[in-house]
Tab-separated table of C-alpha atoms and ligand atoms in Angstrom:
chain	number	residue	atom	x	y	z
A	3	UNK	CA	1.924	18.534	15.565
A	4	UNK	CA	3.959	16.475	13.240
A	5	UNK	CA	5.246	15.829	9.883
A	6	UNK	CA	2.746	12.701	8.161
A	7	UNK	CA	3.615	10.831	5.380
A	8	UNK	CA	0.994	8.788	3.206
A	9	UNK	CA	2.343	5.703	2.169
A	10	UNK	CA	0.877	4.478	-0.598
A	11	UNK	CA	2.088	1.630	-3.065
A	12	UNK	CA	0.693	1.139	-6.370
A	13	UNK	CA	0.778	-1.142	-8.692
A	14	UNK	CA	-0.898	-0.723	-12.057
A	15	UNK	CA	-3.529	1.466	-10.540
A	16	UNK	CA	-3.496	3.891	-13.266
A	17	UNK	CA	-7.628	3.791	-13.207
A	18	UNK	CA	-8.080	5.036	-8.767
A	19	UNK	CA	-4.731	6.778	-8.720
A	20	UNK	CA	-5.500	10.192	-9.750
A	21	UNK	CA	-9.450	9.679	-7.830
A	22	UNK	CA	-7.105	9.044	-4.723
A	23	UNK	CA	-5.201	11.829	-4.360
A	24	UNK	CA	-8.467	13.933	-5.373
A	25	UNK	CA	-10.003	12.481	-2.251
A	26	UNK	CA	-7.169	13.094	0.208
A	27	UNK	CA	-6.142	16.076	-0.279
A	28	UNK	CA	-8.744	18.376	1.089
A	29	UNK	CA	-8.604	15.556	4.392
A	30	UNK	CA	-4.791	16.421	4.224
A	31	UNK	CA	-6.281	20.217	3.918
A	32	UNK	CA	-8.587	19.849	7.032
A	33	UNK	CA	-6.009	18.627	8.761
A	34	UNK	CA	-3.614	21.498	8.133
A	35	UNK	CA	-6.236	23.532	9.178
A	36	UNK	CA	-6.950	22.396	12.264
A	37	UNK	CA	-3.378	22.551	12.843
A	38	UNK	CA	-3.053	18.438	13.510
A	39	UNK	CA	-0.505	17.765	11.184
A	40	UNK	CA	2.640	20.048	9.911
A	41	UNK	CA	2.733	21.749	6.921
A	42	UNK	CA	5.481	19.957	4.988
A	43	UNK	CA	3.285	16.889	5.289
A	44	UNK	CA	3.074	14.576	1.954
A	45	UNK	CA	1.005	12.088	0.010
A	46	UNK	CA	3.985	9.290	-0.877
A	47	UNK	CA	3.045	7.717	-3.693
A	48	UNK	CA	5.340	4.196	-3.854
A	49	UNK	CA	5.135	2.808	-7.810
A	50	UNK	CA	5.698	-0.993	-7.362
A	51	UNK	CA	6.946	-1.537	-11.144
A	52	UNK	CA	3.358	-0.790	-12.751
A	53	UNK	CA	3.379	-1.606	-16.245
A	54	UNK	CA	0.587	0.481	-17.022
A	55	UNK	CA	0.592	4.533	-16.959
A	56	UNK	CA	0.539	4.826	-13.281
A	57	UNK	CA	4.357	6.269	-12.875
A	58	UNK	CA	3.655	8.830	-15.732
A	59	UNK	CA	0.214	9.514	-13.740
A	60	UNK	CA	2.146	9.937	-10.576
A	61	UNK	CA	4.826	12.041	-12.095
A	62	UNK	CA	1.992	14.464	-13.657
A	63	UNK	CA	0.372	14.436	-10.091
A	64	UNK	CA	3.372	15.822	-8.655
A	65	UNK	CA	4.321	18.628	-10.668
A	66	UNK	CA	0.531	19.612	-10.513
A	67	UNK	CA	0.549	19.326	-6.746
A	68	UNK	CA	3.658	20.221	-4.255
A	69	UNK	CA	2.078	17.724	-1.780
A	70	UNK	CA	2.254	14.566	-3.651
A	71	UNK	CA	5.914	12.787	-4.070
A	72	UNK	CA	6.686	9.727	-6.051
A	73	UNK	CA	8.708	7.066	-5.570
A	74	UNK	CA	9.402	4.441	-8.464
A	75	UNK	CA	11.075	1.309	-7.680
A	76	UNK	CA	12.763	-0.390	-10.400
A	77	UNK	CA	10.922	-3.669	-10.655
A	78	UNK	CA	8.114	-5.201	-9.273
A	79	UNK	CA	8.559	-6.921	-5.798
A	80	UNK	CA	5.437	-6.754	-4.328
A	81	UNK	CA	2.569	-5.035	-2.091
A	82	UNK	CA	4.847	-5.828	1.309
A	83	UNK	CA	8.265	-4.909	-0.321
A	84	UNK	CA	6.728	-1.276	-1.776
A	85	UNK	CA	5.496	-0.676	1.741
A	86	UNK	CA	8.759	-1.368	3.040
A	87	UNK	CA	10.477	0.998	0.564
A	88	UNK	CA	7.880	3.756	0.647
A	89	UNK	CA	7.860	3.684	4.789
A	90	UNK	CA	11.996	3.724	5.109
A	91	UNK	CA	11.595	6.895	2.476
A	92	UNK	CA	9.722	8.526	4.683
A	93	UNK	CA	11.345	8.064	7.903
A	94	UNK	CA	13.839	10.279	6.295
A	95	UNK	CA	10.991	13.317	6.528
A	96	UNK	CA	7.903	12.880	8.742
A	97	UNK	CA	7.646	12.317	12.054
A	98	UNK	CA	4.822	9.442	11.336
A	99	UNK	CA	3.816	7.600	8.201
A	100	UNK	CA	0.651	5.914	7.455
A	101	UNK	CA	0.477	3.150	4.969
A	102	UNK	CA	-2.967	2.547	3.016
A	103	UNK	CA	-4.118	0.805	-0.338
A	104	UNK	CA	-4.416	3.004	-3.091
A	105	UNK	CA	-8.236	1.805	-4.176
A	106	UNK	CA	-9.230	3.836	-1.352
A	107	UNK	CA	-11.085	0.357	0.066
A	108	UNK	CA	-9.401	1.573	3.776
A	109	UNK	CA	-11.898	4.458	4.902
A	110	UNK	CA	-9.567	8.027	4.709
A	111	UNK	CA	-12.109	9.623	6.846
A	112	UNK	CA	-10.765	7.647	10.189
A	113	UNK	CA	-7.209	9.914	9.049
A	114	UNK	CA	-8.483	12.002	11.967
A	115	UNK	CA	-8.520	9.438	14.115
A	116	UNK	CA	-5.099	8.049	13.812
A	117	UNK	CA	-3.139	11.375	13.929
A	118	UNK	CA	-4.945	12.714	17.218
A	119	UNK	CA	-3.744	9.336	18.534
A	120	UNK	CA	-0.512	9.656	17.711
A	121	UNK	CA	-0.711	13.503	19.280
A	122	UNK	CA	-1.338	11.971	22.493
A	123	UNK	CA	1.748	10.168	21.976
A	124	UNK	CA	0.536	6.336	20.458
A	125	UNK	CA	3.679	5.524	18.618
A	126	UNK	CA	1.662	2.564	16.470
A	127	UNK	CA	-2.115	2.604	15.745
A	128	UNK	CA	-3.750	-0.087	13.723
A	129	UNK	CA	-6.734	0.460	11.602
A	130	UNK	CA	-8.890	-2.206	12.482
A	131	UNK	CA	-11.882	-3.658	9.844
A	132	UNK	CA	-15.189	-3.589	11.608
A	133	UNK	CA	-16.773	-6.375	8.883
A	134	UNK	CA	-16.067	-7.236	5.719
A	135	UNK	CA	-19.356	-7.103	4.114
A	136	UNK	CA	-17.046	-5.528	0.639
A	137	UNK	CA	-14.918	-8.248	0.203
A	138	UNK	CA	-16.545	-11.409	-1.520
A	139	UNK	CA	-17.553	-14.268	0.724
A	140	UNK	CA	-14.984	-16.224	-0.416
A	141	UNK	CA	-12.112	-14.020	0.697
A	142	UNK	CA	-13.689	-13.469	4.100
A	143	UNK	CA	-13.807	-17.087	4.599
A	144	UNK	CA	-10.415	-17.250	4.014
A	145	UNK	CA	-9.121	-14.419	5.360
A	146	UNK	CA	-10.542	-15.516	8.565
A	147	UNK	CA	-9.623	-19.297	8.387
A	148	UNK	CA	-5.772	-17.280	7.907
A	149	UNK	CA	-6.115	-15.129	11.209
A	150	UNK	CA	-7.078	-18.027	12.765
A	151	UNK	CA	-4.348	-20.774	11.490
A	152	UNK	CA	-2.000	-17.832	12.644
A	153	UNK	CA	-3.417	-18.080	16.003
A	154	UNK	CA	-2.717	-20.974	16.074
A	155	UNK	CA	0.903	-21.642	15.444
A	156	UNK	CA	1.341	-18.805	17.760
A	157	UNK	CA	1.849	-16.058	15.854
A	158	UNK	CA	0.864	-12.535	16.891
A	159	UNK	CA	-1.188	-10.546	14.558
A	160	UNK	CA	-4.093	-7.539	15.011
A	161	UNK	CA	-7.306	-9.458	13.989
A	162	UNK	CA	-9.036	-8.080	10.950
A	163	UNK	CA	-5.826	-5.526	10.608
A	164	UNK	CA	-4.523	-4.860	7.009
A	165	UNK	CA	-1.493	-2.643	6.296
A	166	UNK	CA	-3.835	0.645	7.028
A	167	UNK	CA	-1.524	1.862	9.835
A	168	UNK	CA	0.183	4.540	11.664
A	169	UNK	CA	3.657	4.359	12.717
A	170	UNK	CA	5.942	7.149	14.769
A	171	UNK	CA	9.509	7.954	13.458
A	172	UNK	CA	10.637	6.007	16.078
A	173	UNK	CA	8.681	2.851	15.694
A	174	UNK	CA	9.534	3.268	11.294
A	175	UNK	CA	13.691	3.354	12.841
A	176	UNK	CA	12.838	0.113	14.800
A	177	UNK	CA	11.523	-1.413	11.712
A	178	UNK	CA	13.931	-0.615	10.047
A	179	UNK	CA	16.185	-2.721	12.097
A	180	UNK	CA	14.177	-6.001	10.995
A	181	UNK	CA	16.273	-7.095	7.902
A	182	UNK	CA	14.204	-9.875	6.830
A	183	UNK	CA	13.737	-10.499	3.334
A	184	UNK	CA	10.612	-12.451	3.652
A	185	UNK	CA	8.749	-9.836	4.793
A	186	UNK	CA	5.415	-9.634	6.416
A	187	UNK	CA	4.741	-6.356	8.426
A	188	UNK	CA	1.889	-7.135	9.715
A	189	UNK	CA	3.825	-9.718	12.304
A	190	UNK	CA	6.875	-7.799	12.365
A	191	UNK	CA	5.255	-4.946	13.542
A	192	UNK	CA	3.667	-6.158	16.677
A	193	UNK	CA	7.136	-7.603	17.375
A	194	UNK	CA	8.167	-3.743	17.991
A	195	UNK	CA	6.503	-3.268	21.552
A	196	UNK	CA	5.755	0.425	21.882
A	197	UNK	CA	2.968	1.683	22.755
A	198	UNK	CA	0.017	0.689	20.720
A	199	UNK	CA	-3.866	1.708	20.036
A	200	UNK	CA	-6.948	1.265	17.419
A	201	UNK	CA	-8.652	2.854	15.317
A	202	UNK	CA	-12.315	0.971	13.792
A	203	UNK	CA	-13.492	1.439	10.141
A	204	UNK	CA	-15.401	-0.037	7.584
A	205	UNK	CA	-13.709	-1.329	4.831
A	206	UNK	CA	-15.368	-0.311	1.638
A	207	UNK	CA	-15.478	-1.851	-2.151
A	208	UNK	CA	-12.550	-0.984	-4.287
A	209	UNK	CA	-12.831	2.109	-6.061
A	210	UNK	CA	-11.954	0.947	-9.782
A	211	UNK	CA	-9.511	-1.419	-11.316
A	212	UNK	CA	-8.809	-4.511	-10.110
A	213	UNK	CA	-7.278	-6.781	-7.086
A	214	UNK	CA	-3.913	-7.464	-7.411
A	215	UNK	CA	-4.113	-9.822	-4.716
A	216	UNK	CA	-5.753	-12.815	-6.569
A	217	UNK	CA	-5.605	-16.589	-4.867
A	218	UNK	CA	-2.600	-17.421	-5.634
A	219	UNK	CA	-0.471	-14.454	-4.527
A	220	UNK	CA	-3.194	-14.584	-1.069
A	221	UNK	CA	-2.029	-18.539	-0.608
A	222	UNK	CA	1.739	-17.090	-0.707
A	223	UNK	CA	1.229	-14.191	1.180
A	224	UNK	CA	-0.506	-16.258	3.794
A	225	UNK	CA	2.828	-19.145	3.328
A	226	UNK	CA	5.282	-16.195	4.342
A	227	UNK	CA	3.312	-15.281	6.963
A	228	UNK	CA	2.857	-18.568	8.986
A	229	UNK	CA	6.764	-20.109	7.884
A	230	UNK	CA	8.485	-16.441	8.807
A	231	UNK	CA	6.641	-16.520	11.952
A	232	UNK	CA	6.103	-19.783	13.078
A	233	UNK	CA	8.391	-23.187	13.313
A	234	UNK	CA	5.553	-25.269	14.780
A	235	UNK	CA	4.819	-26.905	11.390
A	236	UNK	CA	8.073	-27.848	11.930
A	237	UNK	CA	7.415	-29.414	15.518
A	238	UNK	CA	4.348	-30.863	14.575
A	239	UNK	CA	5.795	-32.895	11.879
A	240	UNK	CA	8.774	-34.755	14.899
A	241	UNK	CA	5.051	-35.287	16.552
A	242	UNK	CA	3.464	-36.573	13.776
A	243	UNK	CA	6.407	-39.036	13.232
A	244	UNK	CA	6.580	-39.799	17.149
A	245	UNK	CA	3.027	-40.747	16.864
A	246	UNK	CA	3.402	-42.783	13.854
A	247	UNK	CA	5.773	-44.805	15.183
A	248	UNK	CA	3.902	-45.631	18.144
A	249	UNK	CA	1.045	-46.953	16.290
A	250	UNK	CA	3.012	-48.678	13.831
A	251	UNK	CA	4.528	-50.806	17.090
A	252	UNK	CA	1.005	-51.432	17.753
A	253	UNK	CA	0.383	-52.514	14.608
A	254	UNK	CA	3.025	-54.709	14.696
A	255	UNK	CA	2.204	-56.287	18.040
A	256	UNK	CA	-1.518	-56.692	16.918
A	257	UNK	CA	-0.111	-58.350	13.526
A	258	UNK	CA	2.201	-60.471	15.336
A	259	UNK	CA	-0.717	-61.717	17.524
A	260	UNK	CA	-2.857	-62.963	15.089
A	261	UNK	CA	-0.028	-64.857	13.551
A	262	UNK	CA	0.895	-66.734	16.973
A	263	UNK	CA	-3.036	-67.264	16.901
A	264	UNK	CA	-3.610	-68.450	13.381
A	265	UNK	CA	-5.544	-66.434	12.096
A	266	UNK	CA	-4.880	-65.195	8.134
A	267	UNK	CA	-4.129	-61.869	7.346
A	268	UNK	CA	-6.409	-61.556	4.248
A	269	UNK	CA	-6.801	-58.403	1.659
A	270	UNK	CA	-4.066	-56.189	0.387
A	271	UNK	CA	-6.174	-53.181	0.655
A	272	UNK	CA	-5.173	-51.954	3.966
A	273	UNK	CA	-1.630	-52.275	2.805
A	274	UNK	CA	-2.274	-50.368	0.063
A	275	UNK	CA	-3.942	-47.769	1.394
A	276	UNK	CA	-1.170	-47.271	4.206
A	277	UNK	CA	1.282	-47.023	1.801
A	278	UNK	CA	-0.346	-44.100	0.393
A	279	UNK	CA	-1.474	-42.395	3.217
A	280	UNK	CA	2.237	-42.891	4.505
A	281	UNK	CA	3.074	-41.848	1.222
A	282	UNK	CA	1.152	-38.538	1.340
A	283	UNK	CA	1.980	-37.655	4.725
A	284	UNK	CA	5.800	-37.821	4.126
A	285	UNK	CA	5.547	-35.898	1.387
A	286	UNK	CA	3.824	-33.442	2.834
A	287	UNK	CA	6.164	-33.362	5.500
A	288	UNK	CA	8.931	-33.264	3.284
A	289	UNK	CA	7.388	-30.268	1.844
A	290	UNK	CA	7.559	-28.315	4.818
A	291	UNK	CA	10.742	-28.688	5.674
A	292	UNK	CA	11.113	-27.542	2.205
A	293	UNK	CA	9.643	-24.665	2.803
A	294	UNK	CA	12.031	-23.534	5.398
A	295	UNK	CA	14.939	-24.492	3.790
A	296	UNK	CA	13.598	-21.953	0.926
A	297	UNK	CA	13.084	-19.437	3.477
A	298	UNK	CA	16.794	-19.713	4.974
A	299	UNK	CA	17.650	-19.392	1.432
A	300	UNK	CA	16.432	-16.387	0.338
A	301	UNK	CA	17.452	-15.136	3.984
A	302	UNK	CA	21.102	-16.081	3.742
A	303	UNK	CA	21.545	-14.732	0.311
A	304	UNK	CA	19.862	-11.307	2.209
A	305	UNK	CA	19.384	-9.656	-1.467
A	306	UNK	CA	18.150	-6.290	-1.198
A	307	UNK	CA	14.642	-6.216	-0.845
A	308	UNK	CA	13.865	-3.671	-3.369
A	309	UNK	CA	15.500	-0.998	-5.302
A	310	UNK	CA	14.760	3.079	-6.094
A	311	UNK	CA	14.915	4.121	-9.467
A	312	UNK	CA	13.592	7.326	-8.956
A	313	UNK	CA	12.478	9.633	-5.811
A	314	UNK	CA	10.162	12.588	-6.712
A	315	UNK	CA	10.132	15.377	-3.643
A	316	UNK	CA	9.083	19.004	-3.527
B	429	LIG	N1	0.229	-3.682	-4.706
B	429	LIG	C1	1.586	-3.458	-4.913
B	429	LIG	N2	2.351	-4.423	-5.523
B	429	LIG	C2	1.817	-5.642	-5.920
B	429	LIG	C3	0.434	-5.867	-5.666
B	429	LIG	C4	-0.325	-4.873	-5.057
B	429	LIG	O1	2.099	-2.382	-4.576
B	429	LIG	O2	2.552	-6.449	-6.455
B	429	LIG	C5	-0.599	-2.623	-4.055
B	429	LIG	C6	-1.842	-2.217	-4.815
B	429	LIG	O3	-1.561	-1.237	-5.773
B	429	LIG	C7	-2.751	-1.709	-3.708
B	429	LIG	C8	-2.348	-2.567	-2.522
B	429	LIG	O4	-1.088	-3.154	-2.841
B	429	LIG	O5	-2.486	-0.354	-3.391
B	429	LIG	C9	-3.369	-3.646	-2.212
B	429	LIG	O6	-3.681	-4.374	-3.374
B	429	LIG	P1	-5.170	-4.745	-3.783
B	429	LIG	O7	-6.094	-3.635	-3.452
B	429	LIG	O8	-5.150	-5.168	-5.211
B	429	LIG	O9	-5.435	-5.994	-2.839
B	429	LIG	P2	-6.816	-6.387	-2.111
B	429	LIG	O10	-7.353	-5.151	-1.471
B	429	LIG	O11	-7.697	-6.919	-3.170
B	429	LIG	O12	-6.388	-7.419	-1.108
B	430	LIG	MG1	-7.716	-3.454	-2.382
């Protein structure tokens, strides 16, 4: 029986947050009961620089319930980063953490689940999506085609595995270790290598409020995943060029040929269109290199990823 910590980060949730902690507490109750979790156990809630009410709601939460604690970061730096921050918080405390949304879209009844796993000594346990019948078809589509690119350039993630997740003190302290600024847990934790198990939900519609996740923060997200992980873009861009090049000393020979033979080389429009598809291709190339180059950037400067303003704790 250990110490858990609900990580939760929230950003501008002032319409779910108060619904949320309604709904777990008498699970975090149950639990007490049944003597599966300690008694000094806590709801973290992790304010990601919400310009809305949501630190004033988390502030009245607390001093209304001993369970809940707050923690306000100073500025806005994102779903991953407020994990991050909320999750090294609590390795101070509990003896596992669990990181969920705070629209209450991960189902809280699998809690059960997850801690009698870690009782019998899992140190990580993934909450795994059955379907995704909630989500619209457009972000299943491309949620999948993401798991799948991943797979791909060989990088190791839980399929159909968002941040809904148990950890062990021990696995949070390995974490911890990873000093990445780009961050994106879910390939950094598989990287950790303890023992690991799963837990199966259904992922349900969010509870009020909106995503914060729209398409263009899901097309960077999905960027820092595959160039943090991955350097095969990089590899398949020498191959691309090898490959180039060999056809363009085919092209040659086959243009040389029909010189020696006479016959006229008529129409611009293959030239043309080469020189844009060569065009578009280097540029593109050029781009991902680019990409990198940002990434080693904002590695090599190794700013801190996030800073406390404020910790709230009973
Ligand atoms: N979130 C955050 N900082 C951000 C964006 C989102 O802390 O900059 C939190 C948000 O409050 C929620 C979680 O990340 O608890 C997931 O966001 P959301 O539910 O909007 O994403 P979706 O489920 O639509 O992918
Ligand atoms: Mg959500």
């Amino acid at each position: 029986m250990g110490i858990l910590y609900l990580v939760i980060p929230c950003y501008n949730e002032e319409a779910v947050i108060e619904h949320t902690v309604e709904e777990l507490t008498p699970i975090l109750e149950d639990l007490r009961q049944k003597a599966k979790i300690a008694f000094e156990s806590r709801i973290l809630l992790v304010d990601d620089g919400s310009r809305d009410t949501t630190w004033e709601k988390i502030e009245a939460l607390h001093q209304a319930n001993p369970f809940v604690c707050g923690l306000k970061l100073a500025h806005n730096r994102g779903h991953q980063n407020a994990l991050m921050a909320g999750l090294m918080e609590a390795r101070r405390y509990c003896d596992c953490a669990v990181s969920m949304d705070a629209d209450l879209q991960d189902d809280i009844h699998v809690l059960e689940e997850f801690i009698d796993k870690f009782n019998a000594g899992t140190d990580i346990v993934y909450g795994v999506r059955n379907k995704r019948d909630s989500d619209t078809f457009f972000k299943r589509r491309t949620a999948l085609g993401f798991y799948k690119v991943m797979r791909l350039l060989g990088v190791e993630t839980v399929y159909n595995h968002a941040d809904y997740r148990l950890m062990s003190r021990r696995a949070l302290d390995a974490l911890s270790e990873y000093k990445e600024v780009n961050l994106f847990l879910r390939g950094i934790v598989p990287l950790i290598g303890y023992s690991t198990d799963y837990v199966y939900y259904d992922r349900s519609e969010r509870y009020a409020g909106e995503s914060k996740y729209p398409l263009r923060k899901m097309l960077s997200f999905a960027m820092d995943g595959i160039t943090s992980f991955s350097v095969r873009p990089l590899r398949m861009i020498s191959v691309a060029g090898i490959l180039i090049g060999c056809l363009s000393v085919l092209g040659l020979l086959y243009a040389l040929i029909s010189k020696l033979c006479g016959v006229a080389v008529s129409g611009w429009t293959a030239i043309v269109c080469s020189i844009w598809l060569l065009g578009g291709i280097q540029l593109f190339c050029t781009g991902v290199v680019g990409e990198y180059i940002g990434k080693i950037y904002s590695e090599v400067k190794a700013r801190p990823r996030y800073r406390v303003e404020t910790f709230l704790k009973k």
